[in-house]
Coordinates of C-alpha atoms in Angstrom, one line a residue:
X1 CA 121.2 -13.2 -106.2
X2 CA 118.8 -12.1 -109.0
X3 CA 120.7 -13.8 -111.9
X4 CA 123.5 -16.2 -112.7
X5 CA 126.3 -14.0 -114.0
X6 CA 129.2 -16.5 -114.0
X7 CA 128.0 -19.7 -115.7
X8 CA 129.2 -20.3 -119.3
X9 CA 127.0 -20.0 -122.4
X10 CA 127.3 -23.8 -122.9
X11 CA 126.0 -24.5 -119.4
X12 CA 123.3 -21.9 -119.8
X13 CA 122.1 -23.7 -122.9
X14 CA 121.7 -26.9 -120.8
X15 CA 120.0 -25.5 -117.7
X16 CA 118.3 -22.4 -119.2
X17 CA 114.8 -23.9 -119.7
X18 CA 114.8 -25.2 -116.1
X19 CA 116.0 -22.0 -114.4
X20 CA 113.6 -20.5 -111.8
X21 CA 112.3 -17.0 -112.0
X22 CA 113.9 -16.1 -108.7
X23 CA 117.0 -17.3 -106.8
X24 CA 117.0 -19.3 -104.7
X25 CA 114.1 -21.2 -106.2
X26 CA 110.7 -21.1 -104.4
X27 CA 110.1 -24.0 -102.1
X28 CA 106.9 -25.9 -103.2
X29 CA 106.8 -28.1 -100.1
X30 CA 105.4 -25.4 -97.8
X31 CA 101.9 -23.9 -97.7
X32 CA 103.2 -20.7 -96.1
X33 CA 103.7 -17.4 -97.8
X34 CA 107.3 -17.2 -96.4
X35 CA 108.7 -15.1 -99.2
X36 CA 106.9 -12.1 -97.8
X37 CA 108.8 -12.3 -94.5
X38 CA 112.1 -12.3 -92.8
X39 CA 112.1 -14.0 -89.3
X40 CA 114.4 -11.9 -87.1
X41 CA 114.1 -14.2 -84.1
X42 CA 112.0 -17.1 -82.8
X43 CA 111.1 -17.9 -79.2
X44 CA 109.7 -21.4 -78.5
X45 CA 108.0 -22.7 -75.3
X46 CA 107.1 -26.3 -75.0
X47 CA 105.3 -28.2 -72.2
X48 CA 105.8 -31.9 -72.4
X49 CA 103.0 -34.2 -71.0
X50 CA 104.0 -37.8 -71.1
X51 CA 100.7 -39.0 -69.6
X52 CA 98.7 -37.5 -72.5
X53 CA 101.5 -37.8 -75.1
X54 CA 101.0 -34.2 -76.0
X55 CA 103.0 -31.0 -76.2
X56 CA 101.4 -27.7 -75.6
X57 CA 103.2 -24.4 -76.2
X58 CA 103.7 -21.0 -77.6
X59 CA 105.8 -19.7 -80.4
X60 CA 106.8 -16.1 -81.0
X61 CA 108.2 -14.7 -84.2
X62 CA 109.8 -11.3 -84.7
X63 CA 108.9 -10.6 -88.3
X64 CA 110.1 -8.1 -90.8
X65 CA 107.7 -7.7 -93.7
X66 CA 109.6 -7.8 -97.1
X67 CA 106.5 -7.3 -99.3
X68 CA 102.8 -6.4 -98.8
X69 CA 100.6 -9.4 -98.0
X70 CA 96.9 -9.8 -97.5
X71 CA 97.5 -12.3 -94.7
X72 CA 100.1 -14.3 -92.9
X73 CA 100.2 -18.0 -93.8
X74 CA 102.0 -20.6 -91.6
X75 CA 102.4 -24.3 -92.0
X76 CA 100.6 -26.7 -89.6
X77 CA 99.8 -30.4 -89.8
X78 CA 97.4 -32.2 -87.5
X79 CA 98.0 -29.4 -85.0
X80 CA 95.5 -27.7 -82.6
X81 CA 96.0 -23.9 -82.8
X82 CA 94.4 -22.3 -79.9
X83 CA 95.2 -18.6 -80.3
X84 CA 97.1 -16.1 -82.5
X85 CA 98.1 -12.6 -81.6
X86 CA 100.0 -9.8 -83.4
X87 CA 101.8 -7.4 -81.2
X88 CA 99.9 -8.9 -78.2
X89 CA 96.5 -8.3 -79.7
X90 CA 94.3 -11.3 -80.6
X91 CA 93.6 -11.7 -84.3
X92 CA 91.3 -13.8 -86.4
X93 CA 92.7 -17.0 -88.0
X94 CA 91.5 -20.0 -89.9
X95 CA 92.9 -23.5 -90.3
X96 CA 92.2 -24.3 -93.9
X97 CA 91.3 -27.8 -95.1
X98 CA 94.2 -30.2 -95.2
X99 CA 96.2 -30.4 -98.4
X100 CA 97.9 -33.8 -98.4
X101 CA 100.7 -34.3 -97.8
X102 CA 101.6 -30.7 -96.9
X103 CA 99.2 -30.2 -94.1
X104 CA 96.7 -27.4 -93.3
X105 CA 97.6 -23.8 -93.9
X106 CA 97.1 -21.5 -90.9
X107 CA 95.8 -18.3 -92.4
X108 CA 96.1 -15.3 -90.1
X109 CA 93.7 -12.7 -91.5
X110 CA 95.8 -9.6 -91.0
X111 CA 97.1 -7.5 -93.9
X112 CA 100.7 -6.4 -93.5
X113 CA 102.8 -3.7 -95.3
X114 CA 106.3 -3.7 -96.5
X115 CA 108.9 -2.7 -93.9
X116 CA 106.5 -3.4 -91.1
X117 CA 107.9 -5.0 -87.9
X118 CA 105.6 -7.2 -85.8
X119 CA 105.5 -9.8 -83.1
X120 CA 103.5 -12.9 -84.1
X121 CA 102.5 -15.3 -81.4
X122 CA 100.6 -18.6 -81.6
X123 CA 99.5 -21.0 -78.9
X124 CA 99.1 -24.6 -79.9
X125 CA 98.8 -28.2 -78.8
X126 CA 99.9 -31.4 -80.6
X127 CA 97.6 -34.2 -81.5
X128 CA 97.9 -38.0 -81.6
X129 CA 98.6 -37.6 -85.4
X130 CA 101.7 -35.6 -84.8
X131 CA 104.4 -36.9 -87.1
X132 CA 107.3 -35.0 -85.6
X133 CA 107.3 -36.7 -82.3
X134 CA 107.9 -40.3 -81.2
X135 CA 106.4 -41.1 -77.8
X136 CA 107.8 -44.3 -76.3
X137 CA 106.5 -46.2 -73.4
X138 CA 109.1 -47.5 -70.9
X139 CA 109.0 -51.0 -72.4
X140 CA 110.1 -49.5 -75.8
X141 CA 113.3 -48.2 -74.3
X142 CA 116.5 -50.1 -73.4
X143 CA 116.2 -49.2 -69.7
X144 CA 112.6 -50.1 -69.5
X145 CA 111.8 -47.8 -66.6
X146 CA 110.9 -44.3 -68.0
X147 CA 109.0 -43.0 -71.0
X148 CA 111.0 -41.3 -73.8
X149 CA 110.3 -38.6 -76.3
X150 CA 112.3 -37.5 -79.3
X151 CA 111.6 -35.4 -82.4
X152 CA 112.4 -35.7 -86.1
X153 CA 111.6 -32.5 -88.0
X154 CA 113.2 -33.2 -91.4
X155 CA 111.8 -32.7 -94.0
X156 CA 108.3 -31.3 -93.3
X157 CA 107.3 -32.7 -90.0
X158 CA 108.1 -29.9 -87.6
X159 CA 104.8 -28.2 -88.7
X160 CA 103.0 -30.9 -86.7
X161 CA 104.8 -29.7 -83.6
X162 CA 104.3 -25.9 -83.9
X163 CA 103.0 -23.4 -86.5
X164 CA 105.9 -22.2 -88.6
X165 CA 107.3 -21.2 -92.0
X166 CA 108.3 -24.9 -92.5
X167 CA 110.9 -24.3 -95.3
X168 CA 114.7 -24.6 -95.3
X169 CA 114.6 -21.2 -97.0
X170 CA 113.8 -19.4 -93.8
X171 CA 116.3 -19.2 -90.9
X172 CA 116.3 -17.5 -87.6
X173 CA 118.1 -17.6 -84.2
X174 CA 116.1 -19.5 -81.5
X175 CA 115.5 -19.3 -77.8
X176 CA 114.0 -22.3 -76.1
X177 CA 112.1 -22.8 -72.9
X178 CA 110.9 -26.4 -72.3
X179 CA 109.1 -27.9 -69.3
X180 CA 109.5 -31.7 -68.9
X181 CA 109.7 -34.1 -65.9
X182 CA 112.6 -35.8 -67.6
X183 CA 116.1 -34.7 -68.7
X184 CA 115.8 -32.7 -71.9
X185 CA 118.1 -31.9 -74.7
X186 CA 117.5 -29.2 -77.4
X187 CA 119.0 -27.7 -80.6
X188 CA 121.1 -25.2 -78.7
X189 CA 123.2 -24.7 -75.6
X190 CA 121.3 -25.2 -72.4
X191 CA 122.3 -22.3 -70.1
X192 CA 119.9 -22.7 -67.2
X193 CA 117.6 -25.2 -65.5
X194 CA 115.0 -24.3 -63.0
X195 CA 113.3 -27.4 -61.6
X196 CA 111.8 -29.1 -64.6
X197 CA 112.2 -26.1 -66.9
X198 CA 115.1 -26.0 -69.4
X199 CA 116.4 -22.8 -71.0
X200 CA 118.5 -23.0 -74.2
X201 CA 119.5 -20.7 -77.0
X202 CA 120.8 -21.0 -80.6
X203 CA 122.2 -17.7 -81.8
X204 CA 123.1 -19.0 -85.2
X205 CA 120.1 -18.7 -87.6
X206 CA 118.7 -22.2 -88.4
X207 CA 115.7 -23.5 -90.4
X208 CA 112.9 -25.0 -88.3
X209 CA 113.6 -28.6 -89.5
X210 CA 116.7 -28.5 -87.3
X211 CA 114.6 -27.7 -84.1
X212 CA 114.7 -30.8 -81.9
X213 CA 113.7 -32.1 -78.5
X214 CA 114.6 -35.3 -76.7
X215 CA 113.5 -36.0 -73.2
X216 CA 113.9 -39.2 -71.2
X217 CA 116.1 -41.0 -68.7
X218 CA 119.3 -39.6 -70.1
X219 CA 122.8 -39.2 -68.8
X220 CA 125.9 -37.6 -70.4
X221 CA 129.6 -38.5 -70.5
X222 CA 132.5 -36.7 -72.0
X223 CA 133.9 -37.8 -75.3
X224 CA 136.0 -34.8 -76.2
X225 CA 137.0 -31.3 -75.0
X226 CA 133.8 -29.8 -76.6
X227 CA 131.7 -32.9 -76.8
X228 CA 129.5 -35.2 -74.7
X229 CA 127.5 -38.2 -75.6
X230 CA 124.1 -38.8 -74.0
X231 CA 122.2 -42.0 -73.7
X232 CA 120.1 -44.1 -71.3
X233 CA 122.2 -45.1 -68.3
X234 CA 122.2 -48.7 -69.4
X235 CA 124.0 -47.8 -72.6
X236 CA 126.1 -44.8 -71.7
X237 CA 129.4 -46.7 -71.0
X238 CA 129.3 -48.5 -74.3
X239 CA 128.6 -45.3 -76.1
X240 CA 131.4 -43.4 -74.4
X241 CA 133.9 -46.2 -75.1
X242 CA 132.9 -46.3 -78.8
X243 CA 133.2 -42.5 -79.3
X244 CA 135.7 -41.0 -76.9
X245 CA 138.8 -41.3 -79.0
X246 CA 137.5 -40.0 -82.3
X247 CA 135.1 -37.0 -82.0
X248 CA 137.7 -34.3 -81.6
X249 CA 139.8 -35.7 -84.4
X250 CA 136.7 -35.6 -86.6
X251 CA 136.1 -31.9 -85.7
X252 CA 139.6 -30.7 -86.2
X253 CA 139.9 -32.5 -89.5
X254 CA 136.7 -30.9 -90.7
X255 CA 137.9 -27.5 -89.6
X256 CA 141.0 -28.1 -91.7
X257 CA 138.8 -28.7 -94.7
X258 CA 136.3 -26.0 -94.3
X259 CA 136.8 -23.5 -91.5
X260 CA 136.5 -23.2 -87.7
X261 CA 133.5 -25.0 -86.1
X262 CA 131.1 -22.1 -85.3
X263 CA 128.6 -23.8 -82.9
X264 CA 128.9 -23.7 -79.1
X265 CA 129.5 -27.4 -78.8
X266 CA 129.2 -30.8 -80.6
X267 CA 127.2 -33.3 -78.6
X268 CA 125.6 -36.6 -79.5
X269 CA 122.5 -38.4 -78.4
X270 CA 122.4 -42.1 -79.0
X271 CA 118.7 -42.7 -79.3
X272 CA 116.6 -45.8 -78.9
X273 CA 116.0 -48.4 -81.7
X274 CA 113.0 -46.8 -83.3
X275 CA 115.0 -43.9 -84.7
X276 CA 114.2 -43.9 -88.5
X277 CA 117.5 -42.5 -89.7
X278 CA 121.2 -43.3 -89.2
X279 CA 121.6 -39.9 -87.7
X280 CA 120.0 -36.5 -87.7
X281 CA 122.2 -33.4 -87.6
X282 CA 120.2 -31.4 -85.1
X283 CA 122.3 -28.3 -84.3
X284 CA 124.9 -29.0 -81.5
X285 CA 123.2 -32.3 -80.6
X286 CA 123.3 -34.9 -83.4
X287 CA 120.8 -37.7 -82.9
X288 CA 122.5 -41.0 -83.6
X289 CA 120.9 -44.4 -84.3
X290 CA 122.0 -47.2 -81.9
X291 CA 123.0 -49.4 -84.8
X292 CA 126.1 -47.2 -85.0
X293 CA 127.3 -48.4 -81.7
X294 CA 128.7 -51.9 -82.4
X295 CA 131.6 -52.2 -79.9
X296 CA 134.2 -52.3 -82.7
X297 CA 134.0 -48.8 -84.1
X298 CA 133.0 -50.2 -87.5
X299 CA 130.1 -47.9 -88.0
X300 CA 131.2 -44.6 -86.5
X301 CA 131.6 -43.0 -89.9
X302 CA 128.0 -41.9 -89.4
X303 CA 129.4 -39.5 -86.7
X304 CA 131.7 -37.9 -89.3
X305 CA 128.7 -37.5 -91.5
X306 CA 126.5 -35.8 -88.9
X307 CA 129.4 -33.6 -87.8
X308 CA 130.0 -32.5 -91.4
X309 CA 126.4 -31.3 -91.5
X310 CA 127.5 -28.6 -89.1
X311 CA 128.8 -26.9 -92.2
X312 CA 126.8 -28.5 -95.1
X313 CA 123.1 -28.3 -94.2
X314 CA 123.2 -26.4 -90.9
X315 CA 125.3 -23.4 -92.0
X316 CA 124.7 -23.6 -95.7
X317 CA 121.3 -25.1 -96.5
X318 CA 119.3 -26.3 -99.5
X319 CA 116.5 -23.8 -100.2
X320 CA 114.0 -26.6 -100.9
X321 CA 113.9 -30.4 -100.9
X322 CA 114.3 -30.4 -104.7
X323 CA 117.9 -29.5 -104.0
X324 CA 118.4 -31.9 -101.1
X325 CA 121.7 -33.1 -102.6
X326 CA 123.3 -29.8 -101.6
X327 CA 122.9 -30.8 -98.0
X328 CA 123.6 -34.5 -98.3
X329 CA 126.0 -34.8 -101.3
X330 CA 128.3 -32.2 -99.7
X331 CA 128.0 -33.9 -96.3
X332 CA 129.0 -37.3 -97.7
X333 CA 131.9 -35.6 -99.6
X334 CA 133.2 -34.0 -96.4
X335 CA 132.6 -37.1 -94.4
X336 CA 134.8 -39.1 -96.7
X337 CA 137.4 -36.4 -96.8
X338 CA 137.6 -36.7 -93.0
X339 CA 137.9 -40.5 -93.4
X340 CA 140.7 -40.0 -96.0
X341 CA 142.7 -37.7 -93.8
X342 CA 142.4 -39.9 -90.7
X343 CA 142.7 -43.3 -92.3
X344 CA 144.3 -42.8 -95.7
X345 CA 143.1 -42.0 -99.2
X346 CA 142.3 -45.7 -100.0
X347 CA 139.9 -45.7 -97.1
X348 CA 138.0 -42.8 -98.7
X349 CA 137.7 -44.6 -101.9
X350 CA 136.7 -47.8 -100.1
X351 CA 133.8 -45.8 -98.5
X352 CA 132.9 -44.4 -101.9
X353 CA 132.8 -47.9 -103.5
X354 CA 130.4 -49.0 -100.7
X355 CA 128.3 -45.9 -101.4
X356 CA 128.2 -46.7 -105.1
X357 CA 126.9 -50.2 -104.4
X358 CA 124.2 -48.7 -102.1
X359 CA 123.3 -46.3 -105.0
X360 CA 123.0 -49.1 -107.5
X361 CA 120.8 -51.1 -105.1
X362 CA 118.7 -48.1 -104.2
X363 CA 117.9 -47.2 -107.8
X364 CA 117.2 -50.8 -108.8
X365 CA 114.8 -51.2 -105.9
X366 CA 112.9 -48.1 -107.0
X367 CA 111.6 -49.8 -110.0
X368 CA 109.6 -47.5 -112.2
X369 CA 109.7 -44.7 -109.7
X370 CA 113.4 -44.4 -110.5
X371 CA 112.4 -42.3 -113.5
X372 CA 111.3 -39.6 -111.0
X373 CA 113.2 -40.2 -107.8
X374 CA 116.7 -41.0 -109.0
X375 CA 117.4 -37.6 -110.6
X376 CA 119.9 -35.4 -108.7
X377 CA 117.6 -32.3 -108.8
X378 CA 114.1 -33.3 -107.8
X379 CA 110.8 -31.9 -108.9
X380 CA 108.3 -31.7 -106.1
X381 CA 106.4 -28.7 -107.5
X382 CA 103.3 -30.8 -107.8
X383 CA 103.0 -30.9 -104.0
X384 CA 104.5 -34.4 -103.6
X385 CA 105.7 -35.6 -100.3
X386 CA 109.4 -34.9 -99.8
X387 CA 109.6 -38.2 -97.8
X388 CA 108.8 -40.1 -101.0
X389 CA 111.9 -38.6 -102.6
X390 CA 114.1 -39.6 -99.7
X391 CA 116.7 -42.2 -100.9
X392 CA 120.4 -42.8 -101.3
X393 CA 120.4 -40.7 -104.4
X394 CA 121.0 -37.2 -103.0
X395 CA 123.7 -38.6 -100.8
X396 CA 125.6 -40.8 -103.2
X397 CA 124.8 -39.2 -106.6
X398 CA 125.6 -35.8 -105.0
X399 CA 128.9 -37.1 -103.5
X400 CA 129.9 -38.6 -106.9
X401 CA 129.3 -35.3 -108.7
X402 CA 131.5 -33.5 -106.2
X403 CA 134.1 -36.3 -106.4
X404 CA 134.0 -36.1 -110.2
X405 CA 134.5 -32.4 -110.1
X406 CA 137.4 -32.8 -107.8
X407 CA 139.0 -35.3 -110.2
X408 CA 138.5 -33.4 -113.5
X409 CA 139.6 -30.0 -112.0
X410 CA 142.9 -31.5 -110.9
X411 CA 142.5 -33.2 -107.6
X412 CA 142.2 -32.1 -104.0
X413 CA 144.9 -29.5 -104.2
X414 CA 142.9 -27.7 -106.8
X415 CA 139.4 -28.3 -105.5
X416 CA 140.1 -27.7 -101.8
X417 CA 140.3 -23.9 -101.9
X418 CA 136.8 -23.9 -103.3
X419 CA 135.4 -25.6 -100.2
X420 CA 135.8 -22.7 -97.7
X421 CA 134.9 -20.2 -100.4
X422 CA 131.6 -21.8 -101.1
X423 CA 130.7 -22.3 -97.4
X424 CA 131.8 -18.8 -96.5
X425 CA 129.7 -17.3 -99.4
X426 CA 126.5 -19.0 -98.3
X427 CA 127.0 -19.2 -94.6
X428 CA 123.7 -18.6 -92.7
X429 CA 121.9 -18.7 -96.1
X430 CA 119.9 -21.1 -98.3
X431 CA 120.6 -21.7 -102.0
X432 CA 119.6 -23.9 -105.0
X433 CA 121.6 -26.0 -107.3
X434 CA 121.9 -23.2 -109.9
X435 CA 123.5 -20.8 -107.4
X436 CA 126.0 -23.6 -106.6
X437 CA 126.8 -23.9 -110.3
X438 CA 127.2 -20.2 -110.7
X439 CA 129.6 -20.1 -107.7
X440 CA 131.6 -23.1 -109.1
X441 CA 132.0 -21.3 -112.4
X442 CA 132.8 -18.0 -110.5
X443 CA 135.6 -19.6 -108.5
X444 CA 137.1 -21.6 -111.3
X445 CA 136.8 -18.8 -113.8
X446 CA 140.0 -20.1 -115.5
X447 CA 138.7 -23.6 -115.9
X448 CA 135.4 -23.1 -117.8
X449 CA 136.6 -25.3 -120.6
X450 CA 137.1 -28.2 -118.2
X451 CA 133.8 -27.6 -116.5
X452 CA 131.9 -27.4 -119.8
X453 CA 133.1 -30.9 -120.5
X454 CA 131.1 -32.2 -117.5
X455 CA 127.9 -34.0 -118.7
X456 CA 125.6 -31.7 -116.7
X457 CA 122.5 -32.9 -118.4
X458 CA 123.1 -36.4 -117.1
X459 CA 124.4 -35.5 -113.7
X460 CA 121.6 -33.0 -112.9
X461 CA 118.5 -34.2 -114.7
X462 CA 118.7 -37.8 -116.0
X463 CA 117.4 -40.7 -113.9
X464 CA 119.5 -43.8 -113.1
X465 CA 123.2 -44.1 -112.4
X466 CA 125.5 -41.2 -113.2
X467 CA 128.9 -41.8 -114.9
X468 CA 131.0 -43.9 -112.6
X469 CA 134.2 -42.3 -111.3
X470 CA 137.4 -44.2 -111.2
X471 CA 138.0 -45.5 -107.6
X472 CA 141.1 -46.9 -106.0
X473 CA 140.0 -50.5 -105.5
X474 CA 143.1 -51.6 -103.5
X475 CA 141.1 -52.3 -100.3
X476 CA 138.2 -54.0 -102.0
X477 CA 140.0 -56.2 -104.5
X478 CA 140.3 -59.0 -102.0
X479 CA 136.5 -58.8 -101.4
X480 CA 135.8 -58.8 -105.2
X481 CA 138.1 -61.8 -105.7
X482 CA 136.6 -63.9 -103.0
X483 CA 133.0 -63.2 -104.3
X484 CA 134.1 -64.0 -107.8
X485 CA 135.6 -67.3 -106.6
X486 CA 132.4 -68.2 -104.8
X487 CA 130.4 -67.7 -108.0
X488 CA 132.9 -69.6 -110.1
X489 CA 132.9 -72.6 -107.8
X490 CA 129.1 -72.5 -107.3
X491 CA 128.6 -72.9 -111.0
X492 CA 130.6 -76.1 -111.0
X493 CA 127.9 -77.7 -108.7
X494 CA 130.4 -79.6 -106.6
X495 CA 130.1 -79.9 -102.8
X496 CA 133.6 -81.4 -102.5
X497 CA 135.0 -78.4 -104.5
X498 CA 133.3 -76.0 -102.1
X499 CA 134.8 -77.8 -99.1
X500 CA 138.3 -77.8 -100.7
X501 CA 138.1 -74.1 -101.7
X502 CA 136.5 -72.2 -98.8
X503 CA 136.9 -72.0 -95.0
X504 CA 136.3 -69.5 -92.2
X505 CA 139.9 -68.3 -92.7
X506 CA 138.7 -66.5 -95.9
X507 CA 137.0 -63.7 -93.9
X508 CA 138.8 -63.9 -90.6
X509 CA 140.7 -60.6 -91.2
X510 CA 137.9 -58.7 -93.0
X511 CA 136.7 -55.4 -91.5
X512 CA 133.0 -54.7 -91.3
X513 CA 133.3 -52.6 -94.4
X514 CA 135.1 -55.4 -96.3
X515 CA 132.3 -57.8 -95.3
X516 CA 129.8 -55.3 -96.6
X517 CA 131.5 -55.1 -100.0
X518 CA 131.9 -58.9 -100.1
X519 CA 128.2 -59.5 -99.4
X520 CA 127.1 -56.7 -101.7
X521 CA 129.2 -58.2 -104.5
X522 CA 127.7 -61.7 -104.0
X523 CA 124.2 -60.3 -104.4
X524 CA 125.2 -58.3 -107.5
X525 CA 125.9 -61.5 -109.4
X526 CA 122.2 -62.6 -109.2
X527 CA 121.0 -62.8 -112.8
X528 CA 124.4 -62.0 -114.4
X529 CA 124.9 -64.4 -117.3
X530 CA 122.2 -66.7 -116.0
X531 CA 123.7 -67.1 -112.6
X532 CA 121.1 -67.5 -109.8
X533 CA 121.5 -68.0 -106.1
X534 CA 118.0 -69.4 -106.0
X535 CA 119.0 -72.5 -108.0
X536 CA 120.0 -76.0 -107.0
X537 CA 123.7 -75.2 -107.1
X538 CA 123.1 -71.8 -105.5
X539 CA 121.3 -73.4 -102.6
X540 CA 124.1 -75.8 -102.1
X541 CA 126.6 -73.0 -102.0
X542 CA 124.7 -70.9 -99.6
X543 CA 124.2 -73.9 -97.3
X544 CA 128.0 -74.4 -97.2
X545 CA 128.6 -70.7 -96.8
X546 CA 126.4 -70.6 -93.8
X547 CA 128.4 -73.5 -92.2
X548 CA 131.8 -71.9 -93.1
X549 CA 130.9 -68.3 -92.3
X550 CA 128.8 -68.8 -89.2
X551 CA 130.2 -65.6 -87.8
X552 CA 127.7 -63.7 -90.0
X553 CA 124.8 -65.4 -88.2
X554 CA 126.2 -64.2 -84.9
X555 CA 127.0 -60.6 -86.0
X556 CA 125.7 -57.6 -84.0
X557 CA 126.5 -55.2 -86.8
X558 CA 123.3 -54.2 -88.5
X559 CA 125.1 -53.4 -91.7
X560 CA 126.4 -57.0 -91.9
X561 CA 123.1 -58.6 -90.7
X562 CA 121.1 -56.8 -93.3
X563 CA 123.4 -57.8 -96.1
X564 CA 123.7 -61.4 -94.9
X565 CA 119.9 -61.7 -94.8
X566 CA 119.6 -60.1 -98.2
X567 CA 121.9 -62.7 -99.7
X568 CA 119.9 -65.5 -98.1
X569 CA 116.6 -64.2 -99.3
X570 CA 118.1 -63.7 -102.8
X571 CA 118.7 -67.4 -102.7
X572 CA 115.2 -68.1 -101.3
X573 CA 116.6 -69.7 -98.1
X574 CA 113.3 -70.1 -96.3
X575 CA 114.7 -70.5 -92.9
X576 CA 115.8 -66.9 -93.0
X577 CA 112.4 -65.5 -93.8
X578 CA 111.3 -65.7 -90.1
X579 CA 114.7 -64.7 -88.9
X580 CA 114.5 -61.5 -90.9
X581 CA 111.0 -60.9 -89.7
X582 CA 112.1 -61.3 -86.1
X583 CA 115.1 -58.9 -86.6
X584 CA 112.7 -56.3 -87.9
X585 CA 111.3 -56.1 -84.4
X586 CA 114.7 -55.0 -83.0
X587 CA 115.5 -52.0 -85.3
X588 CA 113.8 -48.9 -86.7
X589 CA 116.4 -47.5 -89.0
X590 CA 114.7 -47.1 -92.5
X591 CA 118.0 -47.8 -94.3
X592 CA 117.5 -51.4 -93.2
X593 CA 113.8 -51.6 -92.4
X594 CA 112.3 -50.5 -95.7
X595 CA 114.4 -52.7 -98.0
X596 CA 114.0 -55.6 -95.6
X597 CA 110.2 -55.4 -95.8
X598 CA 110.4 -55.1 -99.6
X599 CA 112.6 -58.2 -99.7
X600 CA 110.3 -60.1 -97.4
X601 CA 107.3 -59.0 -99.4
X602 CA 108.9 -60.4 -102.5
X603 CA 109.2 -63.9 -101.0
X604 CA 106.3 -64.1 -98.5
X605 CA 103.8 -61.2 -98.7
X606 CA 101.7 -62.4 -95.9
X607 CA 104.6 -62.7 -93.5
X608 CA 105.7 -59.2 -94.5
X609 CA 102.3 -57.8 -93.8
X610 CA 101.9 -59.8 -90.5
X611 CA 105.3 -58.7 -89.3
X612 CA 104.7 -55.1 -90.0
X613 CA 101.3 -55.0 -88.2
X614 CA 103.0 -56.8 -85.3
X615 CA 105.9 -54.3 -85.0
X616 CA 104.2 -51.1 -86.4
X617 CA 103.8 -49.5 -82.9
X618 CA 107.5 -49.5 -82.2
X619 CA 108.4 -47.7 -85.4
X620 CA 108.6 -43.9 -85.9
X621 CA 105.5 -42.3 -87.6
X622 CA 107.7 -41.5 -90.7
X623 CA 108.8 -45.1 -90.9
X624 CA 105.3 -46.5 -90.5
X625 CA 104.0 -44.2 -93.3
X626 CA 106.7 -45.2 -95.7
X627 CA 106.5 -48.9 -95.1
X628 CA 102.7 -48.8 -95.5
X629 CA 103.4 -47.3 -99.0
X630 CA 106.0 -49.9 -99.7
X631 CA 103.6 -52.7 -98.8
X632 CA 100.6 -51.0 -100.4
X633 CA 98.6 -51.2 -97.2

C-alpha cells in the first residue's frame, strides 16, 4: 500500500503530520537493510551443546533482491559469525561495532542488483551473552535431573541466536534441523527424528521472532484432537488435567470469530519458573508460564490469549514494535471474545475490568516515563530498546480501543464482520497502525461520521489513560462493595467493629478473578481523600484482615499472591517484606517480578538489591536486564 485512500479528511488532519513516507512504516529497531530484500525461504540448522551452553549452526536464506544494494546487512547481537557464503562461494564480511541496544550489524560486502536471486548462508556460534536463550542447570528445573534450554526471541533477541533480518516486517517459511541430546520442540511440525536430530517445517511465512527452540526432559500428553501439552514428567499430569477440557473449545470459538485455524497443530509447552512472560505465542507450540497452572483453572485465560495470537501476531503482524498494539491489543480483544462466548458476556466485561485496573497500575508505576511509554503508538526511532516499551499499555489500551470501536459502531453484530475481513486482508503480511485505520474506514465506509467522532488524537498519541469504556460491572460489584466496606470500617478505627463486620465467609465464594478485583480495589483506595493503609487504623485493619482471610497467605495462585503482598507492602506490613523477597525466588514471570522488586525497593532498597543479586542467576536474561534498570544497578 503506497497511500491511505480510505481515511476521512478529518482523520487525515489528525494523523497527517505523523504519517510515514512508506507503508508499512520502516522498522527502526533493526540494523539490517531488510527493505532491499524478500526472503523466499529460510533453512535453520542448530546444534545444542549443554556442556558448553552454546548453540552452533548454519542459516540459509533464499533471497530475492527488491532494490539495488551495496551490501547485505543482517542483525546480530553478541554472536560469533564464522563464515558467510553467497551461492556457496565464500564472501568477505564484517561485524561492525555494537550499537546499543540493537546489536552489531553483520555487513556482507557484496553488491546486489534488483531482481537478483541468491542463496545466502552463514555459520555461527552463540556466546555467553546470548539473550535469546535460557540455559538451566538440572537444579533449576522442577525435575532436577536434566538440563533445560528454551528460547525467547521477541522482540529483538533472536539476533543473538543466528544472523537474520530481525524485524517483524520480514516473513518467510522455515525448515528446521536441530541436533540435541534431549527432546526438542520447535516452531513447526516435527516430521522426522533420526537419533538426536529433529526435523521440522513451518510452511506458513513467519517473522524470526517467532522462531523457538525448547529442549529438555520433556514428555507430551493429549489435551485435544489437535493439541498436546508438553512439560517435565513431574508436572505433566497436572498440566494435562488443567487443560484437557478447554483447548479445543478455545480453538473452535476463535475460528467462529475469525476464520479456520491454519496451522498444522496447536500444542503447548509449560515451561519452568524462569520464563519471563505469561506466555509466548511461538507458532504451533505456545510457551506457557507455570504460574498459569494452578489446579483450579483460574488462570487458563492465558491459553486463550496465546491461541488468539495464531491469528493476531502470527498471521497478521505489526510491522515494527512501534505498532505492537496491533499484535497485543487485537489478541486481548479476541481472547476476551472467546471468554465471552464460552462463559457469558459479563465474564468478558469482568476480564476487561481487571485489565483496566492493570492498565491504571502499570501507567502509575511508570512515573515520568509514562509520557513516553504509555502512548498507544510508540516512537522507537531513536534506536531505543523495544523491551523498555514493553508494558500493559499495548495490551490493554489496544484492547480498549477495539472495544470502544465495537461499542460506538453498534455492538458485536456490526463489528464482527470486520474481524475476518481485516485478518484476511493482511494474512501473511505485516502492517502499521495507519494501514489498520485505512482498512477500518474502508470497511465501514458508511460510518465515517461515527468513526470521526472517535478521539483519535487521545487514543493514538496521548500518554496516560484513554477514555474509559462503559463496562458491565455485575460480576465485580460484590468485590467493589466489600472493598468499600473495608475502607469505611477502617476509617472508624474500631477493632470491635472490624470483628463484627468481617469474617472468612466474605470471600468464601470468590473466584480467583473476583479476589484479584477485590485486592486491586483495596490498593486503589491508598491516598484517596487522605485514606492510608500505612496508618494506625490501616495497620489495625490489615492485621485483622490477615486473620480473617488467611486463605490468601496459603494461596498457590500467583495472581492472588502478588496482589496480597502488594496490599501488605502498601500498608508497610514489615513481616511481608521478607515473604515477598522469598517468593521472588520461586517465579520468573516479569508481570509479577518487576513490580514486586519496585515495591520492595520502595520500602527496603537494600533488601530489594540483596534479593535480586541472590536470585539473579535463575531469571531469564531479559528479566535480569529489566530489573537491573528498575533498581538502577
